[in-house]
């Protein structure tokens, strides 16, 4: 006889309190339930159940075996579920929150392509820089760049790294000179990214040390990266921006990249989702899609 089936019959007989109830649950005869129990007892060489015409009770060995059988059967069920999830098609509403610019330029195109592949998947995308409480707001997934705050109740996965580049227009460089070293930035006008009232420093990697921070100076303070890129292209100063945002301007010559020999700072990009015993197929498919596609767009 199949041992797992016999274990399942044994556990059900104990849970339901009788062979007859277990027989109904498994749609088999009462004698067949007894046959499964005897198979286990003969295999183990111990008595598992004491039965009379009125009641049944577990022996000491039966109690220990019953508890272990429950664990084994749960693991079997979990294994089946994992395979079923792998084979199941992503479906239902997927709520994702992400930074506005990164979302529009890099993430949304990948997710729309995913939705085109899976017709039963619904997208509910939120583009906003304010950080939302993922669990409280009911999001299935969040995309974040840089350092992560409180991650309690969440699972995280790094899905890409965002390269940061210093750049400026040729007109600005002709008028003000081209900085050759990072120290030269102190004598240049910068277009400053100010978010939530705080000026964001420019960061440059240093071997075996924390990144070097440069606080930019300039007369333009903006809280939108695309507006900073536009101002830099008009010769208003130097900018420190994600490569994916200025790639086209660099290719066309509207902006010129600086410090080509200097290692570029990388902001990690993470996917975060609420912790659960099983990762929903729609979330798994989305995270895998972003992990495969984002590095090609961001580096």
PDB file of C-alpha atoms in Angstrom:
ATOM      1  CA  UNK A   1       0.000   0.000   0.000  1.00  0.00           C
ATOM      2  CA  UNK A   2       1.054   3.619  -0.464  1.00  0.00           C
ATOM      3  CA  UNK A   3       2.525   4.822   2.805  1.00  0.00           C
ATOM      4  CA  UNK A   4       1.544   8.496   2.382  1.00  0.00           C
ATOM      5  CA  UNK A   5      -2.061   7.543   1.681  1.00  0.00           C
ATOM      6  CA  UNK A   6      -2.094   5.313   4.763  1.00  0.00           C
ATOM      7  CA  UNK A   7      -0.666   8.151   6.843  1.00  0.00           C
ATOM      8  CA  UNK A   8      -3.352  10.511   5.553  1.00  0.00           C
ATOM      9  CA  UNK A   9      -6.091   7.980   6.371  1.00  0.00           C
ATOM     10  CA  UNK A  10      -4.629   7.470   9.853  1.00  0.00           C
ATOM     11  CA  UNK A  11      -4.532  11.223  10.578  1.00  0.00           C
ATOM     12  CA  UNK A  12      -8.077  11.712   9.298  1.00  0.00           C
ATOM     13  CA  UNK A  13      -9.365   8.813  11.379  1.00  0.00           C
ATOM     14  CA  UNK A  14      -7.827  10.382  14.487  1.00  0.00           C
ATOM     15  CA  UNK A  15      -9.081  13.885  13.636  1.00  0.00           C
ATOM     16  CA  UNK A  16     -12.629  12.728  12.894  1.00  0.00           C
ATOM     17  CA  UNK A  17     -12.764  10.218  15.738  1.00  0.00           C
ATOM     18  CA  UNK A  18     -13.878   7.154  13.810  1.00  0.00           C
ATOM     19  CA  UNK A  19     -13.060   4.846  10.923  1.00  0.00           C
ATOM     20  CA  UNK A  20     -16.514   5.442   9.455  1.00  0.00           C
ATOM     21  CA  UNK A  21     -16.027   9.206   9.270  1.00  0.00           C
ATOM     22  CA  UNK A  22     -12.585   8.748   7.694  1.00  0.00           C
ATOM     23  CA  UNK A  23     -14.096   6.304   5.200  1.00  0.00           C
ATOM     24  CA  UNK A  24     -16.680   8.913   4.166  1.00  0.00           C
ATOM     25  CA  UNK A  25     -13.997  11.585   3.834  1.00  0.00           C
ATOM     26  CA  UNK A  26     -11.866   9.404   1.548  1.00  0.00           C
ATOM     27  CA  UNK A  27     -14.837   7.750  -0.190  1.00  0.00           C
ATOM     28  CA  UNK A  28     -13.664   4.265   0.736  1.00  0.00           C
ATOM     29  CA  UNK A  29     -15.079   1.456   2.821  1.00  0.00           C
ATOM     30  CA  UNK A  30     -14.636   1.178   6.579  1.00  0.00           C
ATOM     31  CA  UNK A  31     -12.679  -2.082   6.234  1.00  0.00           C
ATOM     32  CA  UNK A  32     -10.294  -0.343   3.825  1.00  0.00           C
ATOM     33  CA  UNK A  33      -9.599   2.333   6.475  1.00  0.00           C
ATOM     34  CA  UNK A  34      -8.789  -0.467   8.916  1.00  0.00           C
ATOM     35  CA  UNK A  35      -6.514  -2.046   6.316  1.00  0.00           C
ATOM     36  CA  UNK A  36      -4.518   1.195   5.985  1.00  0.00           C
ATOM     37  CA  UNK A  37      -4.109   1.470   9.756  1.00  0.00           C
ATOM     38  CA  UNK A  38      -3.001  -2.183  10.052  1.00  0.00           C
ATOM     39  CA  UNK A  39      -0.509  -1.655   7.239  1.00  0.00           C
ATOM     40  CA  UNK A  40       1.149   1.124   9.229  1.00  0.00           C
ATOM     41  CA  UNK A  41       1.092  -0.861  12.490  1.00  0.00           C
ATOM     42  CA  UNK A  42       2.615  -3.940  10.859  1.00  0.00           C
ATOM     43  CA  UNK A  43       5.246  -1.827   9.130  1.00  0.00           C
ATOM     44  CA  UNK A  44       6.172  -0.047  12.368  1.00  0.00           C
ATOM     45  CA  UNK A  45       5.757  -3.061  14.620  1.00  0.00           C
ATOM     46  CA  UNK A  46       3.669  -1.098  17.161  1.00  0.00           C
ATOM     47  CA  UNK A  47      -0.011  -0.538  17.891  1.00  0.00           C
ATOM     48  CA  UNK A  48      -1.173   2.963  16.977  1.00  0.00           C
ATOM     49  CA  UNK A  49      -4.839   2.881  17.967  1.00  0.00           C
ATOM     50  CA  UNK A  50      -6.820   1.169  20.706  1.00  0.00           C
ATOM     51  CA  UNK A  51     -10.348   0.465  19.451  1.00  0.00           C
ATOM     52  CA  UNK A  52     -13.502  -0.802  21.084  1.00  0.00           C
ATOM     53  CA  UNK A  53     -17.019  -0.937  19.696  1.00  0.00           C
ATOM     54  CA  UNK A  54     -17.715   2.468  21.288  1.00  0.00           C
ATOM     55  CA  UNK A  55     -14.502   4.482  21.088  1.00  0.00           C
ATOM     56  CA  UNK A  56     -10.939   4.687  19.832  1.00  0.00           C
ATOM     57  CA  UNK A  57      -7.845   6.193  21.436  1.00  0.00           C
ATOM     58  CA  UNK A  58      -4.233   6.709  20.489  1.00  0.00           C
ATOM     59  CA  UNK A  59      -1.486   4.694  22.131  1.00  0.00           C
ATOM     60  CA  UNK A  60       1.644   6.520  23.302  1.00  0.00           C
ATOM     61  CA  UNK A  61       3.402   5.465  20.108  1.00  0.00           C
ATOM     62  CA  UNK A  62       0.305   6.466  18.159  1.00  0.00           C
ATOM     63  CA  UNK A  63       0.365   9.995  19.595  1.00  0.00           C
ATOM     64  CA  UNK A  64       3.994  10.535  18.581  1.00  0.00           C
ATOM     65  CA  UNK A  65       3.407   9.059  15.140  1.00  0.00           C
ATOM     66  CA  UNK A  66       0.248  11.117  14.626  1.00  0.00           C
ATOM     67  CA  UNK A  67       2.116  14.401  15.287  1.00  0.00           C
ATOM     68  CA  UNK A  68       4.919  13.511  12.888  1.00  0.00           C
ATOM     69  CA  UNK A  69       2.441  12.392  10.226  1.00  0.00           C
ATOM     70  CA  UNK A  70       0.722  15.774  10.400  1.00  0.00           C
ATOM     71  CA  UNK A  71       4.043  17.521   9.791  1.00  0.00           C
ATOM     72  CA  UNK A  72       4.918  15.237   6.883  1.00  0.00           C
ATOM     73  CA  UNK A  73       1.514  15.673   5.236  1.00  0.00           C
ATOM     74  CA  UNK A  74       1.717  19.452   5.589  1.00  0.00           C
ATOM     75  CA  UNK A  75       5.105  19.449   3.873  1.00  0.00           C
ATOM     76  CA  UNK A  76       3.733  17.293   1.067  1.00  0.00           C
ATOM     77  CA  UNK A  77       0.839  19.712   0.625  1.00  0.00           C
ATOM     78  CA  UNK A  78       3.231  22.669   0.602  1.00  0.00           C
ATOM     79  CA  UNK A  79       5.393  20.983  -2.043  1.00  0.00           C
ATOM     80  CA  UNK A  80       2.324  20.379  -4.209  1.00  0.00           C
ATOM     81  CA  UNK A  81       1.295  24.005  -3.785  1.00  0.00           C
ATOM     82  CA  UNK A  82       4.709  25.294  -4.847  1.00  0.00           C
ATOM     83  CA  UNK A  83       4.542  23.300  -8.062  1.00  0.00           C
ATOM     84  CA  UNK A  84       0.947  24.370  -8.658  1.00  0.00           C
ATOM     85  CA  UNK A  85       1.970  28.009  -8.194  1.00  0.00           C
ATOM     86  CA  UNK A  86       4.836  27.610 -10.630  1.00  0.00           C
ATOM     87  CA  UNK A  87       2.439  26.286 -13.235  1.00  0.00           C
ATOM     88  CA  UNK A  88      -0.412  28.679 -12.522  1.00  0.00           C
ATOM     89  CA  UNK A  89      -0.836  31.777 -14.669  1.00  0.00           C
ATOM     90  CA  UNK A  90      -0.541  35.195 -13.017  1.00  0.00           C
ATOM     91  CA  UNK A  91      -4.021  36.635 -12.652  1.00  0.00           C
ATOM     92  CA  UNK A  92      -6.045  39.138 -10.664  1.00  0.00           C
ATOM     93  CA  UNK A  93      -5.325  42.725  -9.681  1.00  0.00           C
ATOM     94  CA  UNK A  94      -1.692  43.638  -9.004  1.00  0.00           C
ATOM     95  CA  UNK A  95      -1.162  46.859  -7.032  1.00  0.00           C
ATOM     96  CA  UNK A  96       2.352  48.309  -7.402  1.00  0.00           C
ATOM     97  CA  UNK A  97       3.815  51.542  -6.009  1.00  0.00           C
ATOM     98  CA  UNK A  98       7.020  52.977  -7.467  1.00  0.00           C
ATOM     99  CA  UNK A  99       9.029  56.206  -7.865  1.00  0.00           C
ATOM    100  CA  UNK A 100       7.374  58.399 -10.484  1.00  0.00           C
ATOM    101  CA  UNK A 101      10.154  58.880 -13.032  1.00  0.00           C
ATOM    102  CA  UNK A 102      11.698  55.441 -12.700  1.00  0.00           C
ATOM    103  CA  UNK A 103       8.218  53.986 -12.948  1.00  0.00           C
ATOM    104  CA  UNK A 104       7.288  55.840 -16.127  1.00  0.00           C
ATOM    105  CA  UNK A 105      10.623  55.346 -17.911  1.00  0.00           C
ATOM    106  CA  UNK A 106      11.650  51.831 -16.867  1.00  0.00           C
ATOM    107  CA  UNK A 107       9.115  49.870 -14.832  1.00  0.00           C
ATOM    108  CA  UNK A 108       5.777  50.555 -16.517  1.00  0.00           C
ATOM    109  CA  UNK A 109       6.959  49.429 -19.995  1.00  0.00           C
ATOM    110  CA  UNK A 110       8.056  46.077 -18.534  1.00  0.00           C
ATOM    111  CA  UNK A 111       4.806  45.601 -16.606  1.00  0.00           C
ATOM    112  CA  UNK A 112       2.661  46.491 -19.608  1.00  0.00           C
ATOM    113  CA  UNK A 113       4.562  43.890 -21.599  1.00  0.00           C
ATOM    114  CA  UNK A 114       3.845  41.386 -18.793  1.00  0.00           C
ATOM    115  CA  UNK A 115       0.132  42.273 -18.845  1.00  0.00           C
ATOM    116  CA  UNK A 116       0.087  41.748 -22.602  1.00  0.00           C
ATOM    117  CA  UNK A 117       1.489  38.244 -22.026  1.00  0.00           C
ATOM    118  CA  UNK A 118      -1.045  37.344 -19.302  1.00  0.00           C
ATOM    119  CA  UNK A 119      -4.556  38.503 -20.259  1.00  0.00           C
ATOM    120  CA  UNK A 120      -6.013  37.717 -16.812  1.00  0.00           C
ATOM    121  CA  UNK A 121      -3.535  40.004 -15.007  1.00  0.00           C
ATOM    122  CA  UNK A 122      -4.834  43.467 -14.029  1.00  0.00           C
ATOM    123  CA  UNK A 123      -2.400  46.317 -13.306  1.00  0.00           C
ATOM    124  CA  UNK A 124      -3.058  49.022 -10.719  1.00  0.00           C
ATOM    125  CA  UNK A 125       0.095  51.174 -10.772  1.00  0.00           C
ATOM    126  CA  UNK A 126       0.849  54.117  -8.487  1.00  0.00           C
ATOM    127  CA  UNK A 127       3.548  56.595  -9.535  1.00  0.00           C
ATOM    128  CA  UNK A 128       4.678  58.727  -6.626  1.00  0.00           C
ATOM    129  CA  UNK A 129       7.834  59.620  -4.769  1.00  0.00           C
ATOM    130  CA  UNK A 130       6.283  59.836  -1.275  1.00  0.00           C
ATOM    131  CA  UNK A 131       6.946  56.523   0.469  1.00  0.00           C
ATOM    132  CA  UNK A 132       3.735  54.648   1.219  1.00  0.00           C
ATOM    133  CA  UNK A 133       3.246  52.013   3.896  1.00  0.00           C
ATOM    134  CA  UNK A 134       3.004  48.973   1.648  1.00  0.00           C
ATOM    135  CA  UNK A 135       0.965  46.764   3.963  1.00  0.00           C
ATOM    136  CA  UNK A 136      -1.333  49.460   5.323  1.00  0.00           C
ATOM    137  CA  UNK A 137      -2.020  50.838   1.841  1.00  0.00           C
ATOM    138  CA  UNK A 138      -2.738  47.363   0.475  1.00  0.00           C
ATOM    139  CA  UNK A 139      -0.022  47.166  -2.163  1.00  0.00           C
ATOM    140  CA  UNK A 140       1.110  43.806  -3.520  1.00  0.00           C
ATOM    141  CA  UNK A 141       4.544  45.144  -4.482  1.00  0.00           C
ATOM    142  CA  UNK A 142       6.717  48.229  -4.077  1.00  0.00           C
ATOM    143  CA  UNK A 143       9.829  49.339  -5.938  1.00  0.00           C
ATOM    144  CA  UNK A 144      12.345  51.422  -3.995  1.00  0.00           C
ATOM    145  CA  UNK A 145      15.805  52.838  -4.758  1.00  0.00           C
ATOM    146  CA  UNK A 146      18.575  53.646  -2.294  1.00  0.00           C
ATOM    147  CA  UNK A 147      18.598  52.712   1.363  1.00  0.00           C
ATOM    148  CA  UNK A 148      15.546  50.927   2.694  1.00  0.00           C
ATOM    149  CA  UNK A 149      13.713  52.023   5.812  1.00  0.00           C
ATOM    150  CA  UNK A 150      11.718  49.713   8.077  1.00  0.00           C
ATOM    151  CA  UNK A 151      11.324  46.319   6.392  1.00  0.00           C
ATOM    152  CA  UNK A 152       9.339  44.561   9.128  1.00  0.00           C
ATOM    153  CA  UNK A 153       6.694  42.300   7.642  1.00  0.00           C
ATOM    154  CA  UNK A 154       8.269  42.584   4.188  1.00  0.00           C
ATOM    155  CA  UNK A 155      10.424  40.464   1.902  1.00  0.00           C
ATOM    156  CA  UNK A 156      12.993  42.292  -0.229  1.00  0.00           C
ATOM    157  CA  UNK A 157      14.929  41.407  -3.353  1.00  0.00           C
ATOM    158  CA  UNK A 158      17.529  43.519  -5.153  1.00  0.00           C
ATOM    159  CA  UNK A 159      16.482  43.653  -8.794  1.00  0.00           C
ATOM    160  CA  UNK A 160      18.876  46.212 -10.340  1.00  0.00           C
ATOM    161  CA  UNK A 161      21.428  48.945  -9.673  1.00  0.00           C
ATOM    162  CA  UNK A 162      20.980  52.525 -10.858  1.00  0.00           C
ATOM    163  CA  UNK A 163      24.117  54.235 -12.206  1.00  0.00           C
ATOM    164  CA  UNK A 164      24.559  57.920 -11.378  1.00  0.00           C
ATOM    165  CA  UNK A 165      26.503  60.193 -13.750  1.00  0.00           C
ATOM    166  CA  UNK A 166      27.692  63.799 -13.636  1.00  0.00           C
ATOM    167  CA  UNK A 167      26.856  65.611 -16.851  1.00  0.00           C
ATOM    168  CA  UNK A 168      26.571  69.054 -18.405  1.00  0.00           C
ATOM    169  CA  UNK A 169      25.862  70.789 -21.692  1.00  0.00           C
ATOM    170  CA  UNK A 170      28.686  71.631 -24.077  1.00  0.00           C
ATOM    171  CA  UNK A 171      27.701  75.287 -23.877  1.00  0.00           C
ATOM    172  CA  UNK A 172      28.211  75.276 -20.113  1.00  0.00           C
ATOM    173  CA  UNK A 173      31.552  73.458 -20.383  1.00  0.00           C
ATOM    174  CA  UNK A 174      32.801  75.917 -23.036  1.00  0.00           C
ATOM    175  CA  UNK A 175      31.892  78.879 -20.829  1.00  0.00           C
ATOM    176  CA  UNK A 176      33.041  77.463 -17.481  1.00  0.00           C
ATOM    177  CA  UNK A 177      35.652  74.833 -18.271  1.00  0.00           C
ATOM    178  CA  UNK A 178      35.501  71.089 -17.866  1.00  0.00           C
ATOM    179  CA  UNK A 179      36.071  69.728 -14.331  1.00  0.00           C
ATOM    180  CA  UNK A 180      38.824  67.132 -14.398  1.00  0.00           C
ATOM    181  CA  UNK A 181      38.672  66.034 -10.757  1.00  0.00           C
ATOM    182  CA  UNK A 182      35.849  65.709  -8.256  1.00  0.00           C
ATOM    183  CA  UNK A 183      37.407  68.527  -6.202  1.00  0.00           C
ATOM    184  CA  UNK A 184      36.860  70.839  -9.197  1.00  0.00           C
ATOM    185  CA  UNK A 185      33.072  70.623  -8.663  1.00  0.00           C
ATOM    186  CA  UNK A 186      33.360  73.169  -5.842  1.00  0.00           C
ATOM    187  CA  UNK A 187      33.980  75.917  -8.429  1.00  0.00           C
ATOM    188  CA  UNK A 188      31.042  74.965 -10.667  1.00  0.00           C
ATOM    189  CA  UNK A 189      27.349  75.747 -10.685  1.00  0.00           C
ATOM    190  CA  UNK A 190      25.202  72.698  -9.968  1.00  0.00           C
ATOM    191  CA  UNK A 191      21.515  72.125 -10.527  1.00  0.00           C
ATOM    192  CA  UNK A 192      20.420  70.930  -7.115  1.00  0.00           C
ATOM    193  CA  UNK A 193      17.962  68.137  -6.388  1.00  0.00           C
ATOM    194  CA  UNK A 194      15.970  69.103  -3.323  1.00  0.00           C
ATOM    195  CA  UNK A 195      13.408  66.644  -2.003  1.00  0.00           C
ATOM    196  CA  UNK A 196      11.303  67.013   1.135  1.00  0.00           C
ATOM    197  CA  UNK A 197      13.224  70.181   1.963  1.00  0.00           C
ATOM    198  CA  UNK A 198      16.597  68.410   1.945  1.00  0.00           C
ATOM    199  CA  UNK A 199      19.403  68.875  -0.567  1.00  0.00           C
ATOM    200  CA  UNK A 200      20.637  65.496  -1.778  1.00  0.00           C
ATOM    201  CA  UNK A 201      24.454  65.205  -1.855  1.00  0.00           C
ATOM    202  CA  UNK A 202      26.320  63.797  -4.823  1.00  0.00           C
ATOM    203  CA  UNK A 203      28.014  60.514  -3.973  1.00  0.00           C
ATOM    204  CA  UNK A 204      31.235  59.071  -5.375  1.00  0.00           C
ATOM    205  CA  UNK A 205      32.614  55.590  -4.556  1.00  0.00           C
ATOM    206  CA  UNK A 206      35.903  55.221  -2.688  1.00  0.00           C
ATOM    207  CA  UNK A 207      37.694  51.904  -2.373  1.00  0.00           C
ATOM    208  CA  UNK A 208      37.255  50.313   1.061  1.00  0.00           C
ATOM    209  CA  UNK A 209      35.610  53.485   2.419  1.00  0.00           C
ATOM    210  CA  UNK A 210      32.144  54.995   2.556  1.00  0.00           C
ATOM    211  CA  UNK A 211      31.194  57.032  -0.536  1.00  0.00           C
ATOM    212  CA  UNK A 212      32.483  60.574  -0.699  1.00  0.00           C
ATOM    213  CA  UNK A 213      29.710  63.155  -0.354  1.00  0.00           C
ATOM    214  CA  UNK A 214      29.791  66.410  -2.315  1.00  0.00           C
ATOM    215  CA  UNK A 215      27.198  69.034  -1.402  1.00  0.00           C
ATOM    216  CA  UNK A 216      26.443  70.873  -4.655  1.00  0.00           C
ATOM    217  CA  UNK A 217      26.138  74.664  -4.843  1.00  0.00           C
ATOM    218  CA  UNK A 218      23.990  76.514  -7.342  1.00  0.00           C
ATOM    219  CA  UNK A 219      21.084  78.856  -7.830  1.00  0.00           C
ATOM    220  CA  UNK A 220      18.612  76.299  -9.198  1.00  0.00           C
ATOM    221  CA  UNK A 221      16.886  73.938  -6.755  1.00  0.00           C
ATOM    222  CA  UNK A 222      14.374  71.519  -8.233  1.00  0.00           C
ATOM    223  CA  UNK A 223      12.493  68.510  -6.886  1.00  0.00           C
ATOM    224  CA  UNK A 224      12.048  66.796 -10.270  1.00  0.00           C
ATOM    225  CA  UNK A 225      14.904  64.892 -11.916  1.00  0.00           C
ATOM    226  CA  UNK A 226      13.612  65.333 -15.455  1.00  0.00           C
ATOM    227  CA  UNK A 227      13.397  69.100 -14.970  1.00  0.00           C
ATOM    228  CA  UNK A 228      17.014  69.005 -13.734  1.00  0.00           C
ATOM    229  CA  UNK A 229      18.046  67.117 -16.896  1.00  0.00           C
ATOM    230  CA  UNK A 230      16.255  69.714 -19.048  1.00  0.00           C
ATOM    231  CA  UNK A 231      17.941  72.599 -17.209  1.00  0.00           C
ATOM    232  CA  UNK A 232      21.356  70.941 -17.560  1.00  0.00           C
ATOM    233  CA  UNK A 233      20.790  70.490 -21.309  1.00  0.00           C
ATOM    234  CA  UNK A 234      20.099  74.253 -21.512  1.00  0.00           C
ATOM    235  CA  UNK A 235      23.514  75.022 -20.023  1.00  0.00           C
ATOM    236  CA  UNK A 236      22.334  76.088 -16.556  1.00  0.00           C
ATOM    237  CA  UNK A 237      24.875  73.978 -14.669  1.00  0.00           C
ATOM    238  CA  UNK A 238      26.119  70.471 -13.972  1.00  0.00           C
ATOM    239  CA  UNK A 239      23.798  67.701 -12.834  1.00  0.00           C
ATOM    240  CA  UNK A 240      24.128  64.330 -11.087  1.00  0.00           C
ATOM    241  CA  UNK A 241      21.482  62.084 -12.567  1.00  0.00           C
ATOM    242  CA  UNK A 242      20.552  58.438 -13.232  1.00  0.00           C
ATOM    243  CA  UNK A 243      22.089  57.143 -16.442  1.00  0.00           C
ATOM    244  CA  UNK A 244      18.758  55.747 -17.684  1.00  0.00           C
ATOM    245  CA  UNK A 245      17.253  59.236 -17.515  1.00  0.00           C
ATOM    246  CA  UNK A 246      19.988  61.011 -19.515  1.00  0.00           C
ATOM    247  CA  UNK A 247      21.050  58.155 -21.821  1.00  0.00           C
ATOM    248  CA  UNK A 248      19.319  59.624 -24.869  1.00  0.00           C
ATOM    249  CA  UNK A 249      20.656  63.137 -24.189  1.00  0.00           C
ATOM    250  CA  UNK A 250      24.169  61.704 -23.849  1.00  0.00           C
ATOM    251  CA  UNK A 251      23.769  59.769 -27.106  1.00  0.00           C
ATOM    252  CA  UNK A 252      22.586  62.852 -29.024  1.00  0.00           C
ATOM    253  CA  UNK A 253      25.209  65.170 -27.494  1.00  0.00           C
ATOM    254  CA  UNK A 254      22.670  67.344 -25.657  1.00  0.00           C
ATOM    255  CA  UNK A 255      24.621  66.430 -22.515  1.00  0.00           C
ATOM    256  CA  UNK A 256      28.216  65.343 -21.989  1.00  0.00           C
ATOM    257  CA  UNK A 257      29.226  62.826 -19.346  1.00  0.00           C
ATOM    258  CA  UNK A 258      32.083  63.760 -17.001  1.00  0.00           C
ATOM    259  CA  UNK A 259      34.642  61.802 -14.966  1.00  0.00           C
ATOM    260  CA  UNK A 260      34.663  58.858 -17.358  1.00  0.00           C
ATOM    261  CA  UNK A 261      37.502  57.168 -15.489  1.00  0.00           C
ATOM    262  CA  UNK A 262      35.852  57.594 -12.108  1.00  0.00           C
ATOM    263  CA  UNK A 263      33.701  54.712 -10.764  1.00  0.00           C
ATOM    264  CA  UNK A 264      30.041  55.693 -10.814  1.00  0.00           C
ATOM    265  CA  UNK A 265      27.870  55.520  -7.724  1.00  0.00           C
ATOM    266  CA  UNK A 266      25.221  52.777  -7.781  1.00  0.00           C
ATOM    267  CA  UNK A 267      21.844  53.049  -6.088  1.00  0.00           C
ATOM    268  CA  UNK A 268      20.371  49.607  -5.498  1.00  0.00           C
ATOM    269  CA  UNK A 269      16.816  49.092  -6.678  1.00  0.00           C
ATOM    270  CA  UNK A 270      14.689  46.718  -4.591  1.00  0.00           C
ATOM    271  CA  UNK A 271      11.342  44.998  -4.891  1.00  0.00           C
ATOM    272  CA  UNK A 272       9.438  44.654  -1.606  1.00  0.00           C
ATOM    273  CA  UNK A 273       6.277  42.691  -0.899  1.00  0.00           C
ATOM    274  CA  UNK A 274       4.327  41.591   2.199  1.00  0.00           C
ATOM    275  CA  UNK A 275       5.672  38.489   3.898  1.00  0.00           C
ATOM    276  CA  UNK A 276       3.466  35.390   3.480  1.00  0.00           C
ATOM    277  CA  UNK A 277       3.819  31.626   3.460  1.00  0.00           C
ATOM    278  CA  UNK A 278       3.460  31.545  -0.332  1.00  0.00           C
ATOM    279  CA  UNK A 279       4.491  34.125  -2.908  1.00  0.00           C
ATOM    280  CA  UNK A 280       1.496  34.809  -5.201  1.00  0.00           C
ATOM    281  CA  UNK A 281       2.179  33.893  -8.849  1.00  0.00           C
ATOM    282  CA  UNK A 282       1.367  37.449  -9.982  1.00  0.00           C
ATOM    283  CA  UNK A 283       4.015  38.862  -7.616  1.00  0.00           C
ATOM    284  CA  UNK A 284       6.594  36.217  -8.526  1.00  0.00           C
ATOM    285  CA  UNK A 285       6.129  36.814 -12.253  1.00  0.00           C
ATOM    286  CA  UNK A 286       6.403  40.587 -11.788  1.00  0.00           C
ATOM    287  CA  UNK A 287       9.557  40.464  -9.663  1.00  0.00           C
ATOM    288  CA  UNK A 288      11.215  38.005 -12.045  1.00  0.00           C
ATOM    289  CA  UNK A 289      10.300  40.205 -15.022  1.00  0.00           C
ATOM    290  CA  UNK A 290      11.762  43.317 -13.390  1.00  0.00           C
ATOM    291  CA  UNK A 291      14.924  41.506 -12.263  1.00  0.00           C
ATOM    292  CA  UNK A 292      15.498  40.328 -15.837  1.00  0.00           C
ATOM    293  CA  UNK A 293      14.593  43.578 -17.597  1.00  0.00           C
ATOM    294  CA  UNK A 294      15.583  46.496 -15.372  1.00  0.00           C
ATOM    295  CA  UNK A 295      19.384  45.978 -15.444  1.00  0.00           C
ATOM    296  CA  UNK A 296      19.317  46.307 -19.243  1.00  0.00           C
ATOM    297  CA  UNK A 297      17.496  49.643 -18.953  1.00  0.00           C
ATOM    298  CA  UNK A 298      19.404  51.117 -16.013  1.00  0.00           C
ATOM    299  CA  UNK A 299      23.067  50.375 -16.833  1.00  0.00           C
TER     300      UNK A 299
END
